[in-house]
Amino acid sequence: MSLSLMAFGSVQSANPIVPGETWNDTRGARINAHGCCVVKHDGAYYWFGENRSGMTSMGVSCYRSTDFYSWENLGLAFKTSQALDPETGKGTLERPKVIYNDKTGKWVMYIHWEDGTGYGKARVCVATADNIEGPYEFSSTFRPNDHDSRDQTVFKDTDGKAYHFGSTDMNTNMNVALLSEDYLTTEQNPVTETKILLGLQYEAPAIFKVGDIYYGLFSGCTGWNPNPGHSAWSTEIMGTWNTGENFTVDNEKSTTYRSQSTYVLKLDGHDNAYVYMGDRWNSSNVETSTYVWLPLSMRSGYPVVKWLDRWDLSVFDDADRFKRPAEIVSGETYYFIEANSDRFMSLSNNQICLKNDNEAENMQLRFVAVEGKQYTYKMQEVTSGKYLEDLFGKTLRLSAESDSESQQWYLKQNEDGTYRVCGVTSGNCLTVSGSSTSEGVALYLTEPDDEKFQKFGVYFDTYARPDEAVADMFSAEYRAANRQIMADQEEYEAGLSSVGLVAAGSGMNISSTGDGMVIVDAAGVDGMVSVNVFEAASGRSVCSETFPGGESSQVDLGNCVAPGVYVVVATASTGSAVEKVIIR
Ligand code: GAL
């Protein structure tokens, strides 16, 4: 009994953050601070959030912590009773966000304000304090530049300007409004605002900046119910925002791990240490809603939040280990990280797939520039000594070195510094199976014009090569340099005689019935046809057969393979036909 209690106690203290579970304060009471923000000040963290009694809004709680795990309740920093509607005599305060104004020396709190009867007022409430923990004094309520404003946040930029982000036009668009110098209202001389993410119905904004790039996390518009999270980014806060992927990548990503975003906090001490903060709302008793806090990685250039059952700040210990090199040096070793999942190209059970950080499986590749070609490398897997090979434009495998161009890979530059990794013989590029980037998903090749999930960044191990120059991947200069490379590549490609041509005109056609039968139509072909079947994930040859041309032949794969994905290659004197088939 005492032994198991001790064991449990030690696990708890090692991993004190348990997403989605009730979190108690230092006095053992449930933390009541929803739709939060967390602000670091003078060595301590301050957690502000909605204090609810059941559904009733009581005000804005403030909790303080020096270790990020144990939170002391400092009471209500601002009370709903300080902001009652004169007609209803009630009020509701949601999603409080606190920023510091360097000019006035005041802490300024922006809150979504309603009159306690519903969501029709759609205003913000502003309150200010001399000390971060409050008490905050009521300043005003208003609609930012007369726009209805529901889910909201404020973002203070590195130049001291601050912006209000609010869901507007009945939650259809996101309005970004520059605040006045004192942050107490929106700037009026002149009004400076823009609507972004038009028509997308984004809510629950959480805005942060990395280098020169602004990032936003959002939820969809389904009330208290969770939905797939969204990300967006822009190089100009008032410019066009680009939509990105769902920032959650594991089981339950369709509900953002049953949460809605509210804040992203950058932690000190590491480049790549961010915390995603979301609410798992209980719509019948908001007071008991729980908090989903998880590490957020920006390593791939995009926000990625993986699920952890429980964690502590040591998860960030190696957060800065793998970085993008300032340039690829022939002969050096690198890793590929997929941009939308932050997962490594890995080798697991003979399959080339995506995996979380894991030294045993993440593939370390020695890049060797191909002589006489640009942007083109052979990639030797360090442990096996084998080379990454393009298998008929459908999949990839590791093989002993050969002179074949199928072991040459063209790195096609993207503006964000990632690449499409394309086989020289086929022109086809690395992708994932389906649209999943979950742990263990197999990698394949797909047509170069397929825009989805083809972005891989090149990384090196800074622990092994601490002195190697790192790319400043969030800078405007980096993007500009990459645009130049893209232009150079276009010229280079135009000058090439043949890129990306799969042998065409073999006169054969491969189709599949899905239940194991593959039909090779070789009616127009003379001589023998040989059919070879490869397991797509590993490139392993699994069966082969020959038959005379001039007819259509059925090959029963059910005899030689288990359900899965295969590459079927039919070769005749006229050339080869290749098809990816799925056996169910
Ligand atoms: C959610 C929002 C919550 C609350 C709720 C009311 O979309 O994130 O803060 O306003 O709607 O239905």
Tab-separated table of C-alpha atoms in Angstrom, residues 13-384:
chain	number	residue	atom	x	y	z
A	13	SER	CA	5.909	14.996	-9.068
A	14	ALA	CA	7.957	14.096	-12.147
A	15	ASN	CA	5.096	14.932	-14.540
A	16	PRO	CA	2.874	17.435	-12.824
A	17	ILE	CA	1.007	18.749	-15.884
A	18	VAL	CA	-1.838	16.411	-16.834
A	19	PRO	CA	-3.785	17.834	-19.783
A	20	GLY	CA	-7.552	17.625	-19.381
A	21	GLU	CA	-7.481	16.613	-15.703
A	22	THR	CA	-8.586	18.738	-12.770
A	23	TRP	CA	-5.669	20.898	-11.627
A	24	ASN	CA	-5.563	22.036	-8.008
A	25	ASP	CA	-3.931	25.132	-6.574
A	26	THR	CA	-1.474	25.219	-3.660
A	27	ARG	CA	-4.362	25.018	-1.195
A	28	GLY	CA	-5.884	21.977	-2.888
A	29	ALA	CA	-8.795	23.823	-4.521
A	30	ARG	CA	-9.627	23.377	-8.220
A	31	ILE	CA	-7.983	26.078	-10.332
A	32	ASN	CA	-10.747	28.312	-11.680
A	33	ALA	CA	-9.195	30.364	-14.488
A	34	HIS	CA	-10.622	29.551	-17.935
A	35	GLY	CA	-9.968	31.124	-21.333
A	36	CYS	CA	-6.619	32.043	-19.812
A	37	CYS	CA	-3.444	33.908	-20.510
A	38	VAL	CA	-0.172	33.412	-18.637
A	39	VAL	CA	2.251	36.315	-18.260
A	40	LYS	CA	5.822	36.021	-16.965
A	41	HIS	CA	6.884	38.948	-14.809
A	42	ASP	CA	9.779	39.389	-12.377
A	43	GLY	CA	10.580	35.678	-12.305
A	44	ALA	CA	7.003	34.502	-11.715
A	45	TYR	CA	4.170	33.312	-13.919
A	46	TYR	CA	0.723	34.899	-13.568
A	47	TRP	CA	-2.253	32.888	-14.800
A	48	PHE	CA	-5.362	34.971	-15.483
A	49	GLY	CA	-8.670	33.373	-16.443
A	50	GLU	CA	-12.431	33.361	-16.135
A	51	ASN	CA	-13.593	32.590	-12.616
A	52	ARG	CA	-16.957	30.850	-12.748
A	53	SER	CA	-19.388	29.631	-10.168
A	54	GLY	CA	-21.125	26.957	-12.187
A	55	MET	CA	-22.012	28.958	-15.301
A	56	THR	CA	-22.016	32.329	-13.512
A	57	SER	CA	-19.181	34.709	-14.271
A	58	MET	CA	-17.534	35.903	-11.052
A	59	GLY	CA	-14.616	37.775	-12.547
A	60	VAL	CA	-11.011	37.207	-13.556
A	61	SER	CA	-8.868	34.986	-11.329
A	62	CYS	CA	-5.168	35.498	-10.885
A	63	TYR	CA	-2.824	32.674	-9.854
A	64	ARG	CA	0.910	32.940	-9.349
A	65	SER	CA	3.634	30.326	-9.760
A	66	THR	CA	7.404	30.322	-9.788
A	67	ASP	CA	7.774	26.734	-11.058
A	68	PHE	CA	4.867	26.575	-13.569
A	69	TYR	CA	3.370	23.590	-11.700
A	70	SER	CA	2.095	24.826	-8.343
A	71	TRP	CA	-0.217	27.806	-8.516
A	72	GLU	CA	-1.136	30.066	-5.637
A	73	ASN	CA	-4.560	31.663	-5.842
A	74	LEU	CA	-4.224	35.447	-5.506
A	75	GLY	CA	-7.995	35.911	-5.746
A	76	LEU	CA	-10.025	37.924	-8.229
A	77	ALA	CA	-7.941	40.492	-10.090
A	78	PHE	CA	-11.133	41.966	-11.539
A	79	LYS	CA	-14.691	41.257	-10.495
A	80	THR	CA	-17.705	40.869	-12.758
A	81	SER	CA	-19.454	43.235	-10.314
A	82	GLN	CA	-17.087	45.974	-11.509
A	83	ALA	CA	-18.500	45.711	-15.044
A	84	LEU	CA	-22.250	45.159	-14.760
A	85	ASP	CA	-24.631	46.141	-17.524
A	86	PRO	CA	-26.812	49.010	-16.228
A	87	GLU	CA	-29.973	47.459	-17.696
A	88	THR	CA	-29.592	43.776	-16.824
A	89	GLY	CA	-27.584	44.361	-13.665
A	90	LYS	CA	-25.433	41.435	-14.783
A	91	GLY	CA	-22.299	40.748	-16.742
A	92	THR	CA	-20.158	37.973	-18.216
A	93	LEU	CA	-16.386	38.118	-18.561
A	94	GLU	CA	-14.614	35.734	-20.944
A	95	ARG	CA	-11.109	35.134	-22.285
A	96	PRO	CA	-9.194	37.808	-20.312
A	97	LYS	CA	-5.788	38.806	-21.724
A	98	VAL	CA	-3.229	41.003	-19.960
A	99	ILE	CA	-0.411	43.077	-21.487
A	100	TYR	CA	1.938	45.716	-20.059
A	101	ASN	CA	2.075	49.226	-21.458
A	102	ASP	CA	5.666	50.480	-21.312
A	103	LYS	CA	4.648	54.130	-21.809
A	104	THR	CA	1.991	54.399	-19.082
A	105	GLY	CA	3.491	51.774	-16.787
A	106	LYS	CA	0.036	50.159	-16.477
A	107	TRP	CA	-1.087	46.575	-16.869
A	108	VAL	CA	-4.018	46.474	-19.292
A	109	MET	CA	-6.607	43.690	-19.369
A	110	TYR	CA	-8.887	43.044	-22.372
A	111	ILE	CA	-11.926	40.868	-21.710
A	112	HIS	CA	-14.804	39.671	-23.877
A	113	TRP	CA	-17.765	41.365	-22.187
A	114	GLU	CA	-21.443	40.418	-22.310
A	115	ASP	CA	-24.428	41.656	-20.298
A	116	GLY	CA	-25.056	38.357	-18.535
A	117	THR	CA	-28.068	37.370	-20.658
A	118	GLY	CA	-26.411	35.912	-23.765
A	119	TYR	CA	-23.873	36.817	-26.428
A	120	GLY	CA	-25.662	39.771	-28.071
A	121	LYS	CA	-23.578	42.680	-26.762
A	122	ALA	CA	-20.292	41.388	-28.205
A	123	ARG	CA	-18.100	44.061	-26.627
A	124	VAL	CA	-14.714	44.219	-24.961
A	125	CYS	CA	-14.139	45.398	-21.420
A	126	VAL	CA	-10.850	47.121	-20.594
A	127	ALA	CA	-9.437	47.292	-17.063
A	128	THR	CA	-6.075	48.534	-15.797
A	129	ALA	CA	-3.802	48.055	-12.800
A	130	ASP	CA	-0.497	49.312	-11.429
A	131	ASN	CA	0.550	45.819	-10.341
A	132	ILE	CA	0.290	42.762	-12.512
A	133	GLU	CA	-1.877	40.862	-10.024
A	134	GLY	CA	-4.273	43.795	-9.685
A	135	PRO	CA	-6.654	44.901	-8.404
A	136	TYR	CA	-7.740	46.011	-11.883
A	137	GLU	CA	-9.950	49.070	-12.240
A	138	PHE	CA	-12.746	49.260	-14.778
A	139	SER	CA	-11.886	51.515	-17.732
A	140	SER	CA	-14.652	51.016	-20.316
A	141	THR	CA	-16.579	48.611	-22.512
A	142	PHE	CA	-16.844	49.133	-26.265
A	143	ARG	CA	-17.101	47.457	-29.623
A	144	PRO	CA	-13.657	47.771	-31.249
A	145	ASN	CA	-14.176	50.364	-33.994
A	146	ASP	CA	-17.879	49.485	-33.777
A	147	HIS	CA	-17.357	45.839	-34.728
A	148	ASP	CA	-19.094	43.100	-32.764
A	149	SER	CA	-16.342	41.221	-30.930
A	150	ARG	CA	-16.725	37.830	-29.245
A	151	ASP	CA	-13.772	35.429	-28.788
A	152	GLN	CA	-10.767	37.720	-28.514
A	153	THR	CA	-7.159	38.244	-27.537
A	154	VAL	CA	-4.592	41.013	-27.486
A	155	PHE	CA	-1.089	40.756	-28.889
A	156	LYS	CA	1.790	43.066	-27.978
A	157	ASP	CA	4.327	43.286	-30.779
A	158	THR	CA	8.087	43.610	-30.347
A	159	ASP	CA	7.873	47.317	-31.276
A	160	GLY	CA	5.474	48.005	-28.392
A	161	LYS	CA	2.381	48.326	-30.573
A	162	ALA	CA	-0.545	46.213	-29.452
A	163	TYR	CA	-3.426	44.745	-31.429
A	164	HIS	CA	-6.849	43.421	-30.582
A	165	PHE	CA	-7.964	40.260	-32.390
A	166	GLY	CA	-11.706	39.627	-32.219
A	167	SER	CA	-14.136	37.284	-33.951
A	168	THR	CA	-16.490	39.653	-35.738
A	169	ASP	CA	-19.389	39.816	-38.203
A	170	MET	CA	-21.182	37.161	-36.132
A	171	ASN	CA	-17.998	35.081	-35.850
A	172	THR	CA	-17.423	35.115	-39.613
A	173	ASN	CA	-14.176	37.080	-39.814
A	174	MET	CA	-11.290	37.961	-37.497
A	175	ASN	CA	-10.781	41.695	-36.993
A	176	VAL	CA	-7.310	42.973	-36.145
A	177	ALA	CA	-7.342	46.483	-34.660
A	178	LEU	CA	-4.323	48.539	-33.620
A	179	LEU	CA	-4.734	49.799	-30.046
A	180	SER	CA	-4.119	53.399	-28.985
A	181	GLU	CA	-0.713	54.182	-27.434
A	182	ASP	CA	-2.114	53.736	-23.916
A	183	TYR	CA	-3.842	50.490	-25.022
A	184	LEU	CA	-7.142	51.727	-23.513
A	185	THR	CA	-9.028	51.845	-26.788
A	186	THR	CA	-8.492	51.230	-30.481
A	187	GLU	CA	-6.362	53.738	-32.397
A	188	GLN	CA	-8.568	56.472	-33.883
A	189	ASN	CA	-6.011	58.729	-35.641
A	190	PRO	CA	-6.434	57.084	-38.015
A	191	VAL	CA	-8.429	53.915	-37.326
A	192	THR	CA	-5.971	51.142	-38.203
A	193	GLU	CA	-7.561	47.752	-38.670
A	194	THR	CA	-8.059	44.913	-41.088
A	195	LYS	CA	-10.213	41.831	-41.340
A	196	ILE	CA	-8.345	38.596	-41.846
A	197	LEU	CA	-9.188	34.921	-42.450
A	198	LEU	CA	-12.331	36.083	-44.207
A	199	GLY	CA	-15.374	33.874	-43.984
A	200	LEU	CA	-13.503	31.137	-42.166
A	201	GLN	CA	-15.427	31.453	-38.881
A	202	TYR	CA	-12.306	31.194	-36.741
A	203	GLU	CA	-12.631	31.663	-32.984
A	204	ALA	CA	-10.484	31.261	-29.874
A	205	PRO	CA	-7.504	33.263	-31.192
A	206	ALA	CA	-4.036	32.790	-29.694
A	207	ILE	CA	-1.416	34.972	-31.383
A	208	PHE	CA	2.355	34.803	-31.032
A	209	LYS	CA	5.411	35.852	-32.989
A	210	VAL	CA	8.591	34.009	-33.847
A	211	GLY	CA	11.309	36.120	-35.461
A	212	ASP	CA	9.592	38.146	-38.154
A	213	ILE	CA	6.562	35.879	-38.485
A	214	TYR	CA	3.197	36.096	-36.743
A	215	TYR	CA	1.386	32.873	-35.961
A	216	GLY	CA	-2.172	32.298	-34.847
A	217	LEU	CA	-3.992	29.310	-33.435
A	218	PHE	CA	-7.764	29.225	-33.692
A	219	SER	CA	-10.749	26.964	-33.227
A	220	GLY	CA	-13.759	26.615	-35.478
A	221	CYS	CA	-17.130	28.056	-34.542
A	222	THR	CA	-19.060	25.341	-32.672
A	223	GLY	CA	-19.860	27.021	-29.346
A	224	TRP	CA	-18.455	25.159	-26.354
A	225	ASN	CA	-17.847	22.023	-28.402
A	226	PRO	CA	-14.341	21.345	-29.660
A	227	ASN	CA	-13.507	21.054	-33.357
A	228	PRO	CA	-10.347	20.710	-35.481
A	229	GLY	CA	-7.819	23.412	-34.558
A	230	HIS	CA	-6.527	25.807	-37.188
A	231	SER	CA	-3.257	27.622	-37.620
A	232	ALA	CA	-2.435	30.667	-39.708
A	233	TRP	CA	0.613	32.862	-40.233
A	234	SER	CA	1.658	36.120	-41.764
A	235	THR	CA	4.800	38.178	-42.179
A	236	GLU	CA	2.702	41.328	-41.652
A	237	ILE	CA	0.269	41.483	-38.804
A	238	MET	CA	-2.135	43.666	-40.815
A	239	GLY	CA	-1.401	41.881	-44.073
A	240	THR	CA	-2.808	38.735	-45.580
A	241	TRP	CA	-2.790	35.762	-43.249
A	242	ASN	CA	-2.089	32.354	-44.759
A	243	THR	CA	-4.023	29.404	-43.459
A	244	GLY	CA	-1.985	26.470	-42.212
A	245	GLU	CA	-2.750	23.008	-40.964
A	246	ASN	CA	-4.458	21.749	-37.851
A	247	PHE	CA	-1.730	22.253	-35.236
A	248	THR	CA	-2.641	19.020	-33.434
A	249	VAL	CA	-1.286	15.854	-35.033
A	250	ASP	CA	-2.213	12.893	-32.840
A	251	ASN	CA	-5.339	10.937	-31.923
A	252	GLU	CA	-8.287	13.256	-31.295
A	253	LYS	CA	-6.846	15.923	-33.570
A	254	SER	CA	-10.355	16.288	-35.003
A	255	THR	CA	-11.265	17.873	-31.660
A	256	THR	CA	-7.873	19.493	-30.909
A	257	TYR	CA	-7.535	16.912	-28.102
A	258	ARG	CA	-10.991	18.006	-26.937
A	259	SER	CA	-9.925	21.609	-26.416
A	260	GLN	CA	-10.225	25.113	-27.833
A	261	SER	CA	-7.156	27.321	-28.007
A	262	THR	CA	-6.768	30.329	-25.741
A	263	TYR	CA	-3.073	31.218	-25.428
A	264	VAL	CA	0.482	30.395	-26.471
A	265	LEU	CA	3.279	31.137	-24.016
A	266	LYS	CA	6.964	31.273	-24.985
A	267	LEU	CA	9.145	29.951	-22.184
A	268	ASP	CA	12.583	31.360	-21.425
A	269	GLY	CA	15.754	29.318	-21.658
A	270	HIS	CA	15.208	27.600	-25.025
A	271	ASP	CA	14.614	28.811	-28.561
A	272	ASN	CA	11.902	26.278	-29.203
A	273	ALA	CA	9.855	26.132	-26.000
A	274	TYR	CA	6.234	27.145	-26.287
A	275	VAL	CA	3.188	26.014	-24.383
A	276	TYR	CA	-0.195	25.572	-26.019
A	277	MET	CA	-3.027	26.460	-23.650
A	278	GLY	CA	-6.576	25.409	-24.392
A	279	ASP	CA	-9.846	24.839	-22.591
A	280	ARG	CA	-11.743	21.582	-22.432
A	281	TRP	CA	-15.098	23.236	-21.841
A	282	ASN	CA	-17.832	21.706	-19.747
A	283	SER	CA	-20.799	23.481	-21.292
A	284	SER	CA	-23.147	22.648	-18.422
A	285	ASN	CA	-20.733	23.787	-15.714
A	286	VAL	CA	-17.960	26.008	-17.029
A	287	GLU	CA	-16.391	26.178	-13.574
A	288	THR	CA	-15.324	22.531	-13.848
A	289	SER	CA	-13.908	22.866	-17.371
A	290	THR	CA	-10.316	21.632	-17.480
A	291	TYR	CA	-7.110	22.892	-19.031
A	292	VAL	CA	-5.262	21.308	-21.915
A	293	TRP	CA	-1.693	22.559	-21.729
A	294	LEU	CA	0.832	20.892	-24.022
A	295	PRO	CA	4.276	21.640	-25.453
A	296	LEU	CA	4.127	23.432	-28.786
A	297	SER	CA	7.052	22.991	-31.176
A	298	MET	CA	8.019	25.548	-33.815
A	299	ARG	CA	10.984	23.458	-34.982
A	300	SER	CA	9.440	22.638	-38.351
A	301	GLY	CA	8.521	26.274	-39.004
A	302	TYR	CA	4.871	25.694	-38.159
A	303	PRO	CA	3.108	25.208	-34.819
A	304	VAL	CA	2.797	21.532	-33.899
A	305	VAL	CA	1.219	20.253	-30.687
A	306	LYS	CA	1.655	16.554	-29.923
A	307	TRP	CA	-0.363	14.793	-27.267
A	308	LEU	CA	1.237	13.809	-23.961
A	309	ASP	CA	-0.675	12.126	-21.130
A	310	ARG	CA	1.424	14.041	-18.631
A	311	TRP	CA	4.578	16.102	-18.766
A	312	ASP	CA	6.910	18.553	-17.127
A	313	LEU	CA	9.291	21.216	-18.372
A	314	SER	CA	12.061	18.672	-18.980
A	315	VAL	CA	10.298	17.895	-22.281
A	316	PHE	CA	12.051	21.024	-23.544
A	317	ASP	CA	15.556	19.817	-22.594
A	318	ASP	CA	16.366	18.788	-26.182
A	319	ALA	CA	14.032	21.257	-27.892
A	320	ASP	CA	16.930	23.089	-29.537
A	321	ARG	CA	18.956	20.035	-30.521
A	322	PHE	CA	18.055	19.778	-34.227
A	323	LYS	CA	18.375	22.936	-36.292
A	324	ARG	CA	18.345	23.857	-39.918
A	325	PRO	CA	21.817	24.418	-41.333
A	326	ALA	CA	22.634	27.763	-42.958
A	327	GLU	CA	23.671	25.649	-45.938
A	328	ILE	CA	23.837	21.993	-46.915
A	329	VAL	CA	27.447	20.815	-47.097
A	330	SER	CA	28.185	17.808	-49.288
A	331	GLY	CA	29.490	14.904	-47.200
A	332	GLU	CA	27.758	15.993	-43.982
A	333	THR	CA	24.872	14.187	-42.313
A	334	TYR	CA	21.362	15.554	-41.958
A	335	TYR	CA	17.850	14.581	-40.978
A	336	PHE	CA	14.539	15.302	-42.680
A	337	ILE	CA	11.707	16.710	-40.574
A	338	GLU	CA	8.209	16.866	-42.061
A	339	ALA	CA	6.785	20.377	-41.725
A	340	ASN	CA	3.214	19.646	-40.662
A	341	SER	CA	4.004	17.053	-38.024
A	342	ASP	CA	7.490	18.007	-36.796
A	343	ARG	CA	8.307	14.300	-37.235
A	344	PHE	CA	11.509	12.794	-38.590
A	345	MET	CA	11.935	10.654	-41.657
A	346	SER	CA	12.689	7.409	-39.862
A	347	LEU	CA	13.347	3.758	-40.429
A	348	SER	CA	11.216	1.444	-38.351
A	349	ASN	CA	10.779	-2.287	-39.044
A	350	ASN	CA	12.254	-1.752	-42.493
A	351	GLN	CA	9.642	0.905	-43.307
A	352	ILE	CA	10.535	4.458	-44.181
A	353	CYS	CA	8.065	6.455	-42.145
A	354	LEU	CA	7.555	9.483	-39.883
A	355	LYS	CA	8.490	9.173	-36.221
A	356	ASN	CA	8.863	11.387	-33.181
A	357	ASP	CA	12.352	12.164	-31.877
A	358	ASN	CA	13.984	8.816	-31.306
A	359	GLU	CA	17.671	8.266	-31.917
A	360	ALA	CA	17.305	4.583	-32.792
A	361	GLU	CA	14.920	5.201	-35.675
A	362	ASN	CA	15.314	8.779	-36.957
A	363	MET	CA	17.252	8.446	-40.210
A	364	GLN	CA	20.607	10.123	-40.315
A	365	LEU	CA	21.508	10.667	-43.962
A	366	ARG	CA	24.842	11.603	-45.449
A	367	PHE	CA	24.165	14.001	-48.307
A	368	VAL	CA	26.504	13.682	-51.275
A	369	ALA	CA	26.152	16.307	-53.981
A	370	VAL	CA	25.828	14.761	-57.433
A	371	GLU	CA	28.575	16.011	-59.709
A	372	GLY	CA	27.471	18.066	-62.662
A	373	LYS	CA	24.012	18.682	-61.198
A	374	GLN	CA	22.633	21.338	-58.938
A	375	TYR	CA	20.371	20.921	-55.914
A	376	THR	CA	20.786	17.163	-56.357
A	377	TYR	CA	22.085	14.722	-53.766
A	378	LYS	CA	22.530	11.076	-53.058
A	379	MET	CA	21.515	10.251	-49.502
A	380	GLN	CA	23.284	7.498	-47.635
A	381	GLU	CA	21.633	6.153	-44.501
A	382	VAL	CA	24.450	6.163	-41.978
A	383	THR	CA	23.722	2.950	-40.037
A	384	SER	CA	23.155	0.623	-42.999
